[in-house]
Coordinates of C-alpha atoms in Angstrom, one line a residue:
Chain A
X1 CA -6.2 -14.2 4.7
X2 CA -3.1 -12.8 4.8
X3 CA -2.0 -11.4 2.1
X4 CA 1.9 -11.6 1.1
X5 CA 3.2 -7.6 0.1
X6 CA 4.9 -9.6 -3.0
X7 CA 1.2 -10.9 -3.7
X8 CA -0.1 -7.0 -3.6
X9 CA 2.8 -6.4 -5.3
X10 CA 2.5 -8.7 -8.2
X11 CA -2.0 -8.0 -8.1
X12 CA -1.4 -4.6 -9.2
X13 CA 1.5 -4.7 -11.4
X14 CA -0.9 -7.0 -13.8
X15 CA -3.8 -4.8 -13.2
X16 CA -2.5 -1.5 -14.3
X17 CA 0.0 -3.7 -17.2
X18 CA -3.2 -3.8 -18.6
X19 CA -4.5 -1.4 -18.5
X20 CA -1.8 1.5 -19.2
X21 CA -1.8 -0.1 -22.4
X22 CA -5.8 0.9 -23.1
X23 CA -5.0 4.3 -21.7
X24 CA -4.6 7.0 -24.8
X25 CA -1.3 8.7 -23.7
X26 CA 0.3 5.2 -24.1
X27 CA -1.2 5.0 -27.6
X28 CA 0.5 7.8 -28.7
X29 CA 3.9 6.9 -27.0
X30 CA 3.3 3.9 -29.4
X31 CA 2.9 6.1 -32.2
X32 CA 6.3 8.1 -31.2
X33 CA 8.5 5.4 -30.0
X34 CA 8.1 4.3 -34.1
X35 CA 8.8 7.0 -35.7
X36 CA 12.3 6.5 -35.3
X37 CA 11.7 2.9 -37.2
X38 CA 10.0 4.6 -39.9
X39 CA 12.4 6.8 -40.3
X40 CA 15.2 4.1 -40.7
X41 CA 13.2 2.5 -42.6
X42 CA 12.9 5.2 -44.9
X43 CA 16.7 5.2 -44.8
X44 CA 17.6 1.4 -45.7
X45 CA 15.1 1.6 -48.5
X46 CA 16.8 4.5 -49.9
X47 CA 20.0 2.9 -49.2
X48 CA 18.7 -0.1 -50.6
X49 CA 17.5 1.5 -54.1
X50 CA 21.1 3.6 -54.6
X51 CA 19.7 6.9 -52.9
X52 CA 21.8 6.8 -50.2
X53 CA 25.9 5.9 -50.6
X54 CA 26.5 2.6 -48.8
X55 CA 26.6 2.7 -44.9
X56 CA 24.6 5.9 -44.9
X57 CA 21.8 3.7 -43.0
X58 CA 24.7 2.8 -40.2
X59 CA 25.6 6.1 -40.1
X60 CA 22.9 7.8 -39.5
X61 CA 21.4 5.1 -36.5
X62 CA 24.7 6.1 -34.5
X63 CA 24.2 9.8 -35.4
X64 CA 21.3 10.7 -35.3
X65 CA 18.9 7.6 -34.1
X66 CA 21.5 7.2 -30.6
X67 CA 20.6 11.0 -29.7
X68 CA 16.7 9.7 -30.6
X69 CA 16.4 7.3 -28.3
X70 CA 18.5 8.2 -25.6
X71 CA 18.5 11.7 -25.3
X72 CA 15.0 12.2 -26.0
X73 CA 12.4 9.8 -26.4
X74 CA 13.8 7.2 -23.1
X75 CA 13.9 10.6 -20.7
X76 CA 10.5 11.5 -22.2
X77 CA 8.7 8.1 -21.9
X78 CA 10.0 7.7 -18.3
X79 CA 9.6 11.4 -17.4
X80 CA 5.5 10.8 -18.8
X81 CA 5.6 6.8 -17.1
X82 CA 7.6 7.2 -14.0
X83 CA 5.9 10.5 -13.1
X84 CA 2.2 10.3 -13.5
X85 CA 2.6 6.7 -11.4
X86 CA 1.1 9.0 -8.4
X87 CA -0.2 12.1 -10.5
X88 CA -2.3 10.3 -12.7
X89 CA -3.8 8.7 -9.1
X90 CA -4.2 12.3 -7.7
X91 CA -5.6 13.8 -11.1
X92 CA -7.7 11.7 -11.1
X93 CA -8.9 11.3 -7.6
X94 CA -8.2 7.1 -7.6
X95 CA -5.9 7.2 -5.3
X96 CA -8.3 6.4 -2.3
X97 CA -8.9 3.5 -3.6
X98 CA -5.7 1.7 -3.6
X99 CA -4.8 3.6 0.1
X100 CA -8.2 1.5 1.8
X101 CA -7.6 -1.8 0.9
X102 CA -4.7 -3.1 2.5
X103 CA -1.8 -3.4 1.2
X104 CA 1.2 -2.3 2.4
X105 CA 1.8 2.0 0.7
X106 CA 4.8 0.6 -1.0
X107 CA 3.4 -2.5 -2.1
X108 CA 1.1 0.3 -4.0
X109 CA 3.4 2.2 -5.9
X110 CA 6.2 -0.6 -6.4
X111 CA 3.7 -2.5 -8.4
X112 CA 2.3 0.7 -10.6
X113 CA 6.2 1.2 -11.2
X114 CA 7.1 -2.1 -12.3
X115 CA 3.9 -1.4 -15.0
X116 CA 5.1 1.6 -15.8
X117 CA 8.6 0.6 -16.1
X118 CA 7.7 -2.4 -18.7
X119 CA 5.6 -1.0 -20.5
X120 CA 8.0 2.3 -21.8
X121 CA 10.5 -0.6 -21.4
X122 CA 8.6 -2.2 -24.4
X123 CA 7.8 0.3 -26.2
X124 CA 11.3 1.5 -26.2
X125 CA 12.7 -2.4 -27.1
X126 CA 10.8 -3.0 -29.3
X127 CA 11.3 0.2 -31.1
X128 CA 15.2 0.7 -30.9
X129 CA 15.4 -3.6 -32.0
X130 CA 13.2 -2.6 -35.4
X131 CA 15.0 0.5 -36.2
X132 CA 18.6 -1.6 -35.3
X133 CA 18.0 -4.6 -37.4
X134 CA 16.7 -2.0 -40.6
X135 CA 20.6 0.2 -39.4
X136 CA 22.3 -3.3 -39.5
X137 CA 20.5 -6.0 -41.7
X138 CA 23.9 -6.3 -44.3
X139 CA 25.5 -6.9 -40.7
X140 CA 23.2 -9.2 -39.3
X141 CA 25.3 -12.3 -39.7
X142 CA 28.1 -10.9 -37.8
X143 CA 28.3 -12.0 -34.2
X144 CA 29.4 -8.0 -33.5
X145 CA 26.8 -6.5 -34.2
X146 CA 24.7 -8.4 -32.0
X147 CA 27.2 -7.7 -29.2
X148 CA 26.8 -4.6 -30.5
X149 CA 23.1 -4.6 -30.2
X150 CA 22.8 -6.7 -26.5
X151 CA 24.5 -3.4 -25.4
X152 CA 22.1 -0.7 -26.3
X153 CA 19.2 -2.6 -25.2
X154 CA 20.8 -3.1 -21.8
X155 CA 21.8 0.6 -21.6
X156 CA 18.5 1.2 -22.6
X157 CA 17.0 -0.8 -20.3
X158 CA 19.5 1.1 -16.9
X159 CA 18.5 3.8 -18.8
X160 CA 14.4 3.6 -18.5
X161 CA 14.9 2.6 -15.4
X162 CA 17.3 4.7 -13.9
X163 CA 15.6 7.9 -15.2
X164 CA 11.4 6.7 -14.7
X165 CA 12.8 5.6 -10.6
X166 CA 14.0 9.9 -10.8
X167 CA 10.5 11.0 -12.4
X168 CA 8.5 8.1 -9.5
X169 CA 10.2 10.2 -6.9
X170 CA 9.8 13.6 -7.9
X171 CA 5.5 12.9 -9.0
X172 CA 4.9 10.7 -5.4
X173 CA 6.1 14.8 -4.2
X174 CA 5.2 17.1 -5.7
X175 CA 1.9 17.5 -8.0
X176 CA 2.8 19.5 -11.2
X177 CA 6.5 17.0 -11.6
X178 CA 6.2 17.0 -15.5
X179 CA 7.5 20.7 -15.7
X180 CA 9.9 19.8 -13.6
X181 CA 11.2 16.9 -15.3
X182 CA 11.2 18.4 -18.9
X183 CA 13.6 21.2 -17.4
X184 CA 15.7 18.9 -15.9
X185 CA 15.4 16.3 -19.0
X186 CA 16.3 19.2 -21.3
X187 CA 18.1 21.9 -19.6
X188 CA 19.9 20.1 -16.8
X189 CA 20.5 16.5 -18.5
X190 CA 21.3 18.9 -22.4
X191 CA 23.5 20.9 -20.6
X192 CA 25.7 20.2 -18.4
X193 CA 27.3 17.3 -20.3
X194 CA 29.4 19.7 -21.3
X195 CA 31.1 21.6 -18.5
X196 CA 34.3 20.4 -17.4
X197 CA 35.3 18.9 -14.5
X198 CA 33.2 16.5 -13.1
X199 CA 30.4 18.4 -12.8
X200 CA 28.5 16.0 -15.7
X201 CA 29.1 13.6 -13.0
X202 CA 25.9 14.7 -12.0
X203 CA 24.7 13.4 -14.8
X204 CA 22.4 10.1 -15.5
X205 CA 23.1 10.4 -19.0
X206 CA 27.0 10.7 -18.0
X207 CA 26.7 7.4 -17.3
X208 CA 24.9 6.2 -20.2
X209 CA 26.9 7.4 -22.7
X210 CA 29.3 5.7 -20.8
X211 CA 28.6 2.5 -22.1
X212 CA 27.6 3.3 -25.1
X213 CA 29.9 0.9 -27.6
X214 CA 29.5 3.8 -30.3
X215 CA 33.9 5.3 -29.6
X216 CA 33.9 9.3 -29.5
X217 CA 34.3 10.8 -32.4
X218 CA 32.5 8.0 -34.0
X219 CA 28.9 9.0 -33.2
X220 CA 28.7 12.4 -33.1
X221 CA 26.9 13.4 -30.0
X222 CA 29.4 11.7 -28.6
X223 CA 31.7 14.5 -27.0
X224 CA 33.1 14.5 -23.8
X225 CA 35.1 17.4 -21.8
X226 CA 36.0 14.3 -19.9
X227 CA 36.7 10.2 -20.6
X228 CA 33.6 8.0 -20.7
X229 CA 33.8 6.6 -16.9
X230 CA 34.6 2.5 -17.0
X231 CA 31.5 0.0 -17.7
X232 CA 31.8 -1.4 -14.9
X233 CA 31.5 1.6 -12.1
X234 CA 29.2 3.2 -15.1
X235 CA 26.2 0.3 -14.7
X236 CA 26.7 0.5 -10.7
X237 CA 25.7 4.4 -10.8
X238 CA 22.3 3.6 -12.6
X239 CA 21.5 0.9 -10.7
X240 CA 22.7 2.1 -7.2
X241 CA 21.1 6.0 -8.2
X242 CA 17.4 3.6 -9.7
X243 CA 17.5 2.2 -6.8
X244 CA 18.0 5.0 -4.1
X245 CA 15.6 7.3 -6.4
X246 CA 13.1 4.6 -6.0
X247 CA 13.9 4.0 -2.0
X248 CA 12.8 8.3 -2.1
X249 CA 10.0 7.0 -4.4
X250 CA 8.5 5.0 -1.4
X251 CA 9.3 6.7 1.7
X252 CA 8.4 10.0 0.0
X253 CA 4.9 7.7 -0.9
X254 CA 4.4 6.1 2.6
X255 CA 4.7 8.7 4.2
X256 CA 2.6 11.8 2.8
X257 CA -0.7 12.6 2.5
X258 CA -2.4 13.2 -0.6
X259 CA -5.2 15.3 -0.8
X260 CA -7.5 14.6 -3.0
X261 CA -9.8 16.9 -3.0
X262 CA -10.4 21.4 -4.0
X263 CA -9.6 21.9 -1.1
X264 CA -5.9 20.7 -1.6
Chain B
X1 CA -22.0 1.8 24.1
X2 CA -18.6 0.9 22.8
X3 CA -17.2 3.2 20.9
X4 CA -16.0 1.7 17.1
X5 CA -14.8 6.0 16.5
X6 CA -13.2 8.1 18.9
X7 CA -11.9 11.5 18.1
X8 CA -10.3 13.2 20.3
X9 CA -9.9 17.7 19.5
X10 CA -9.4 16.4 15.7
X11 CA -8.6 19.5 14.1
X12 CA -7.2 20.3 9.6
X13 CA -6.7 22.8 8.3
X14 CA -5.5 22.9 4.7
X15 CA -3.9 26.4 3.8
X16 CA -6.3 29.4 5.9
X17 CA -9.0 27.0 5.1
X18 CA -10.7 25.4 8.5
X19 CA -11.2 21.9 7.7
X20 CA -13.2 20.9 10.8
X21 CA -12.0 21.7 14.4
X22 CA -12.4 20.4 17.6
X23 CA -14.3 18.0 17.8
X24 CA -14.6 15.2 20.3
X25 CA -16.4 12.2 19.3
X26 CA -17.4 8.3 20.0
X27 CA -19.5 6.2 17.4
X28 CA -20.1 2.4 18.3
X29 CA -22.1 0.5 16.2
X30 CA -25.7 1.2 14.4
X31 CA -26.0 3.4 11.8
X32 CA -24.8 7.5 12.6
X33 CA -25.5 9.5 9.5
X34 CA -23.4 13.2 9.8
X35 CA -25.5 15.7 8.8
X36 CA -24.3 19.7 7.1
X37 CA -24.5 21.7 5.2
X38 CA -22.4 21.7 1.8
X39 CA -18.6 23.3 2.9
X40 CA -19.9 22.1 6.8
X41 CA -16.2 19.4 7.2
X42 CA -18.3 16.3 6.4
X43 CA -16.0 14.6 4.3
X44 CA -12.9 16.3 5.8
X45 CA -14.0 14.3 9.6
X46 CA -14.7 10.8 6.6
X47 CA -11.1 11.5 5.3
X48 CA -9.3 11.2 8.4
X49 CA -11.3 8.4 9.4
X50 CA -10.8 6.5 6.1
X51 CA -7.0 7.2 6.2
X52 CA -6.3 9.8 3.7
X53 CA -5.9 12.8 5.6
X54 CA -3.8 13.2 8.8
X55 CA -5.2 15.4 11.8
X56 CA -3.4 18.8 12.2
X57 CA -4.0 18.8 15.7
X58 CA -5.9 16.0 18.0
X59 CA -6.3 12.0 17.3
X60 CA -8.4 9.7 15.7
X61 CA -8.5 5.8 16.4
X62 CA -11.4 2.9 14.7
X63 CA -11.0 -0.5 17.5
X64 CA -8.2 1.6 19.1
X65 CA -5.6 1.6 16.7
X66 CA -4.8 5.3 14.5
X67 CA -5.6 4.9 10.7
X68 CA -3.3 6.9 9.2
X69 CA -0.8 4.9 8.0
X70 CA -2.5 1.7 9.2
X71 CA -3.2 -1.0 6.3
X72 CA -4.6 -3.4 8.0
X73 CA -7.5 -1.9 9.8
X74 CA -8.8 -1.3 5.7
X75 CA -10.0 -5.7 6.5
X76 CA -12.1 -4.6 8.5
X77 CA -13.2 -1.4 6.8
X78 CA -15.4 0.1 4.0
X79 CA -15.4 3.3 2.8
X80 CA -17.3 5.0 -0.2
X81 CA -15.6 8.2 -1.7
X82 CA -17.9 11.0 -2.2
X83 CA -15.4 11.8 -5.6
X84 CA -16.8 10.5 -9.2
X85 CA -13.5 8.7 -9.7
X86 CA -13.0 5.2 -11.2
X87 CA -9.7 3.7 -13.3
X88 CA -11.8 4.5 -16.8
X89 CA -10.0 2.1 -18.6
X90 CA -10.9 -1.5 -16.7
X91 CA -14.7 -2.6 -16.8
X92 CA -16.5 -2.6 -14.0
X93 CA -15.6 -5.9 -13.1
X94 CA -11.1 -5.4 -13.6
X95 CA -11.7 -2.7 -11.4
X96 CA -14.1 -4.9 -8.2
X97 CA -12.3 -8.0 -8.8
X98 CA -8.8 -5.6 -8.2
X99 CA -9.8 -4.7 -5.1
X100 CA -11.4 -8.2 -4.1
X101 CA -7.7 -9.5 -4.6
X102 CA -6.3 -6.5 -2.9
X103 CA -8.3 -7.7 -0.1
X104 CA -6.1 -10.8 -0.2
X105 CA -9.2 -13.2 -0.9
X106 CA -7.7 -16.1 -3.8
X107 CA -8.9 -16.1 -7.4
X108 CA -12.1 -17.9 -7.4
X109 CA -13.1 -16.4 -3.5
X110 CA -13.2 -12.8 -5.8
X111 CA -14.8 -13.4 -8.4
X112 CA -17.6 -15.0 -5.6
X113 CA -17.6 -11.6 -3.8
X114 CA -16.8 -9.9 -6.6
X115 CA -20.2 -11.6 -7.9
X116 CA -22.6 -11.1 -5.0
X117 CA -21.5 -7.1 -4.6
X118 CA -22.2 -6.4 -8.7
X119 CA -25.1 -8.7 -7.8
X120 CA -26.4 -6.4 -4.4
X121 CA -26.0 -2.7 -6.8
X122 CA -27.0 -4.0 -9.7
X123 CA -24.6 -3.9 -11.8
X124 CA -23.9 -7.9 -13.0
X125 CA -25.3 -7.3 -16.5
X126 CA -22.7 -4.0 -16.4
X127 CA -19.9 -5.7 -15.5
X128 CA -18.0 -6.1 -18.7
X129 CA -18.5 -2.7 -19.9
X130 CA -15.7 0.1 -19.3
X131 CA -16.7 2.3 -16.1
X132 CA -16.1 5.7 -18.4
X133 CA -19.5 4.3 -20.5
X134 CA -21.6 4.1 -17.1
X135 CA -24.1 6.5 -16.0
X136 CA -23.0 8.8 -13.1
X137 CA -25.4 6.5 -10.9
X138 CA -24.5 3.8 -12.5
X139 CA -20.8 4.8 -11.3
X140 CA -22.2 5.0 -7.7
X141 CA -23.1 2.1 -7.2
X142 CA -20.3 0.6 -8.3
X143 CA -18.0 2.4 -5.8
X144 CA -20.9 1.8 -3.3
X145 CA -19.4 -2.0 -4.2
X146 CA -16.1 -1.3 -3.9
X147 CA -16.8 -0.5 -0.5
X148 CA -19.1 -2.6 0.8
X149 CA -17.6 -6.6 -1.4
X150 CA -15.6 -7.9 1.7
X151 CA -18.1 -7.1 3.9
X152 CA -16.5 -4.8 6.6
X153 CA -17.5 -4.7 10.8
X154 CA -17.6 -0.6 9.6
X155 CA -18.7 1.0 6.7
X156 CA -18.1 4.7 6.0
X157 CA -19.9 6.3 3.2
X158 CA -20.3 9.4 1.8
X159 CA -22.5 11.4 0.3
X160 CA -23.7 7.6 -1.5
X161 CA -26.7 8.0 -2.9
X162 CA -25.7 11.2 -4.6
X163 CA -26.9 10.3 -8.3
X164 CA -28.7 7.8 -8.0
X165 CA -32.0 7.0 -9.4
X166 CA -35.0 7.3 -7.2
X167 CA -35.7 3.2 -7.1
X168 CA -31.8 2.5 -6.6
X169 CA -31.9 5.0 -3.8
X170 CA -34.3 3.6 -1.7
X171 CA -32.3 -0.1 -2.4
X172 CA -29.4 1.9 -1.6
X173 CA -31.2 2.7 1.8
X174 CA -32.4 -0.4 2.8
X175 CA -29.2 -2.1 2.1
X176 CA -28.0 0.7 4.6
X177 CA -29.9 -0.2 7.3
X178 CA -29.9 -4.1 6.9
X179 CA -25.9 -3.5 7.7
X180 CA -26.8 -1.3 11.0
X181 CA -28.9 -4.1 12.0
X182 CA -26.7 -6.8 12.1
X183 CA -24.5 -4.8 14.5
X184 CA -21.8 -3.0 12.2
X185 CA -20.8 0.9 12.3
X186 CA -22.4 2.6 9.3
X187 CA -21.4 6.8 9.1
X188 CA -22.8 8.2 6.0
X189 CA -23.5 11.3 5.0
X190 CA -25.8 13.8 4.0
X191 CA -26.9 17.5 3.4
X192 CA -30.4 16.0 3.1
X193 CA -31.9 14.9 6.1
X194 CA -35.0 13.6 5.1
X195 CA -32.7 10.9 3.2
X196 CA -30.5 10.1 6.9
X197 CA -33.7 10.5 9.1
X198 CA -35.0 7.3 7.0
X199 CA -32.4 5.0 7.5
X200 CA -31.2 6.7 11.3
X201 CA -32.4 8.7 14.5
X202 CA -28.9 8.7 15.0
X203 CA -27.1 11.7 13.4
X204 CA -24.5 13.9 13.9
X205 CA -24.9 17.9 13.0
X206 CA -21.7 19.5 11.0
X207 CA -21.5 23.4 10.8
X208 CA -18.3 24.7 10.0
X209 CA -16.0 22.3 11.1
X210 CA -17.8 21.3 14.0
X211 CA -20.5 19.2 15.6
X212 CA -23.1 21.2 16.0
X213 CA -25.3 18.6 17.6
X214 CA -25.2 15.6 18.4
X215 CA -28.1 13.1 18.8
X216 CA -32.1 11.6 18.1
X217 CA -32.9 13.1 14.4
X218 CA -36.6 14.1 16.1
X219 CA -35.1 15.8 18.5
X220 CA -33.5 18.2 15.7
X221 CA -36.1 17.8 13.6
X222 CA -39.0 18.7 17.0
X223 CA -36.6 22.2 16.6
X224 CA -36.7 22.4 13.0
X225 CA -40.6 22.1 12.5
X226 CA -40.8 24.6 15.3
X227 CA -39.8 27.4 13.8
X228 CA -41.4 29.5 11.2
X229 CA -41.1 28.2 8.1
X230 CA -41.7 30.4 4.8
X231 CA -43.0 28.9 1.1
X232 CA -42.8 31.2 -2.4
X233 CA -45.5 31.0 -4.3
X234 CA -45.5 32.5 -7.6
X235 CA -48.9 32.4 -9.5
X236 CA -50.6 34.7 -12.1
X237 CA -52.7 35.8 -9.3
X238 CA -51.1 36.5 -6.4
X239 CA -53.9 38.9 -4.7
X240 CA -57.0 36.5 -5.0
X241 CA -54.6 33.2 -3.5
X242 CA -53.7 36.0 -0.8
X243 CA -57.3 36.9 -0.1
X244 CA -58.4 32.4 -0.3
X245 CA -55.0 31.6 2.4
X246 CA -54.7 35.0 5.4
X247 CA -57.4 33.7 7.2
X248 CA -56.0 30.4 8.5
X249 CA -54.7 30.1 11.8
X250 CA -50.5 28.4 10.8
X251 CA -50.1 31.1 8.2
X252 CA -48.3 34.8 10.2
X253 CA -47.9 36.5 7.2
X254 CA -47.7 37.0 3.8
X255 CA -45.7 39.4 1.8
X256 CA -45.7 40.3 -2.5
X257 CA -43.5 40.3 -4.5
X258 CA -42.2 43.0 -6.7
X259 CA -42.5 41.8 -9.8
X260 CA -46.6 41.4 -9.3
X261 CA -46.3 37.6 -9.7
X262 CA -45.1 35.6 -6.5
X263 CA -45.7 36.4 -2.5
X264 CA -44.2 35.1 0.0
X265 CA -45.8 33.2 2.7
X266 CA -44.8 32.7 6.5
X267 CA -46.6 29.6 8.1
X268 CA -45.8 28.2 11.8
X269 CA -46.9 24.9 10.7
X270 CA -45.2 23.9 7.4
X271 CA -47.3 20.0 6.9
X272 CA -51.0 22.2 7.6
X273 CA -50.2 24.8 4.7
X274 CA -49.2 22.4 2.1
X275 CA -52.1 20.4 2.3
X276 CA -54.3 23.8 3.0
X277 CA -52.5 25.2 -0.3
X278 CA -53.1 22.4 -2.4
X279 CA -56.9 21.7 -1.5
X280 CA -57.7 25.7 -2.4
X281 CA -55.7 25.0 -5.7
X282 CA -58.2 21.8 -6.2
X283 CA -61.4 23.8 -5.1
X284 CA -60.6 27.4 -6.8
X285 CA -58.9 25.8 -10.1
X286 CA -55.9 28.8 -9.1
X287 CA -52.8 29.2 -11.9
X288 CA -49.9 27.5 -9.6
X289 CA -46.3 28.2 -11.8
X290 CA -43.8 26.8 -9.1
X291 CA -43.7 26.7 -5.0
X292 CA -40.5 26.8 -3.7
X293 CA -39.2 26.5 0.1
X294 CA -36.2 29.1 0.4
X295 CA -36.2 27.4 4.2
X296 CA -36.3 24.2 3.7
X297 CA -32.8 23.0 3.0
X298 CA -29.7 22.8 5.7
X299 CA -28.3 26.0 5.5
X300 CA -31.5 27.6 6.6
X301 CA -32.2 25.0 9.0
X302 CA -28.7 25.6 11.1
X303 CA -29.1 29.5 10.4
X304 CA -32.0 29.1 12.7
X305 CA -30.6 26.2 15.4
X306 CA -27.4 28.5 15.7
X307 CA -29.2 31.7 15.8
X308 CA -31.5 30.1 18.6

């Protein structure tokens, strides 16, 4: 028996992807991710009924939904899915089962990360798709609308990848990482992006916003002291930072001693 | 004896709390009981042996290799943890299959060994139920199944009989004895002496993080039996009962409780005392509300041995 590490990772991914959807927390997040869809549908119905001005749905999407997704839903989902990859194993004292089988610790972490990332991506992707369709109902025959959707979805995935890798590393390093994560999302990320100079480049949200197809000024939340960074540089930064955080998570998880007892 | 497990100057503490201290130990094939009161350091020792904790000082090797971070060794080792933990959203089958697959077995073979392990612990009929619907005893048996499914050369069991019903207790003890007879190495921890005594005569006594004694259980038993036991009895007529007992050779002293409804007897022959007490109750019809033996726990035995 010589288990290849990809096999172990695949087995862990498949098992936790499936069981993750049975968790109460995931079900709660499914409901949370449907809130923007419901809001968007209400806007669309009101616009169709003539209660709102033409293009009100599209405006609402650009001004409110993008904030909701990129500054709230994606970081929060990434925080909860990422930081609980290790923390759940510690809280439920189940880590011992995965660390007493002949499998490298990095395969355990990466398998669980992929499962969590895909779960979060499905929640965000489905919600975003439905919201976008509701907002762009009148221009679905335009190629530009679909291009816009592709960029939005791609940016969502990149943001999710980077944030969840960061929070996975934080979860592997400390037990109560959610509090620190909330401070990062609602403190650092929200405030520093408005700082002048290059400071805002130390946030993930700066690189995410730089990729969004809505030009600054049209989308109300895209207020930049600095011009958006070039798209290619932003993609490279998000991918690079995500990979670096993942490497850090693996490095910590392989070496750290986790104490599953009241003595901890 | 060829040592399968070797610990040298092994120490571990959590902040200011001592786990184990300066343990030197060699364990070979067969069953070894790790005996000690709660908090003695048994679990800490087993967690280091199972690669879950790093030693602060000293080393521990299994099959000649360091265990922490050495995932390959787990092909040869099975570990049953003390915690009542499991992936509650999974079914028993999903849980065991996950571990079988992670042990490197192909799907068909994994199904075979998973089924065999669940049959061994009597959970095959409940395999499709979610683990959160299992009783404590069922989860304990599931943990045991997870540790034996790959038929390891070495099995480490941390309080494996806790919460298991009497029928399964006997079956599990037999399973462990069979493992020992096959020449495998089994280390089993418990704070209940008779439990260990049923399975093995080779014991390691741990107390306050240190190995207090190691060797044949009968020698320890002899020491324990020779030490006076106290038996407390709650009854309606303690003076009448005392009158009947005081003439017996094996009764050293009798003290009456302040409540007027209890007495404490000190005896140097525990078994003879209980035989006589039962006969007395049957003959006289004296009403006894409760019999307790404050001595009859491992902590008292250790206190006695340390004092000695």
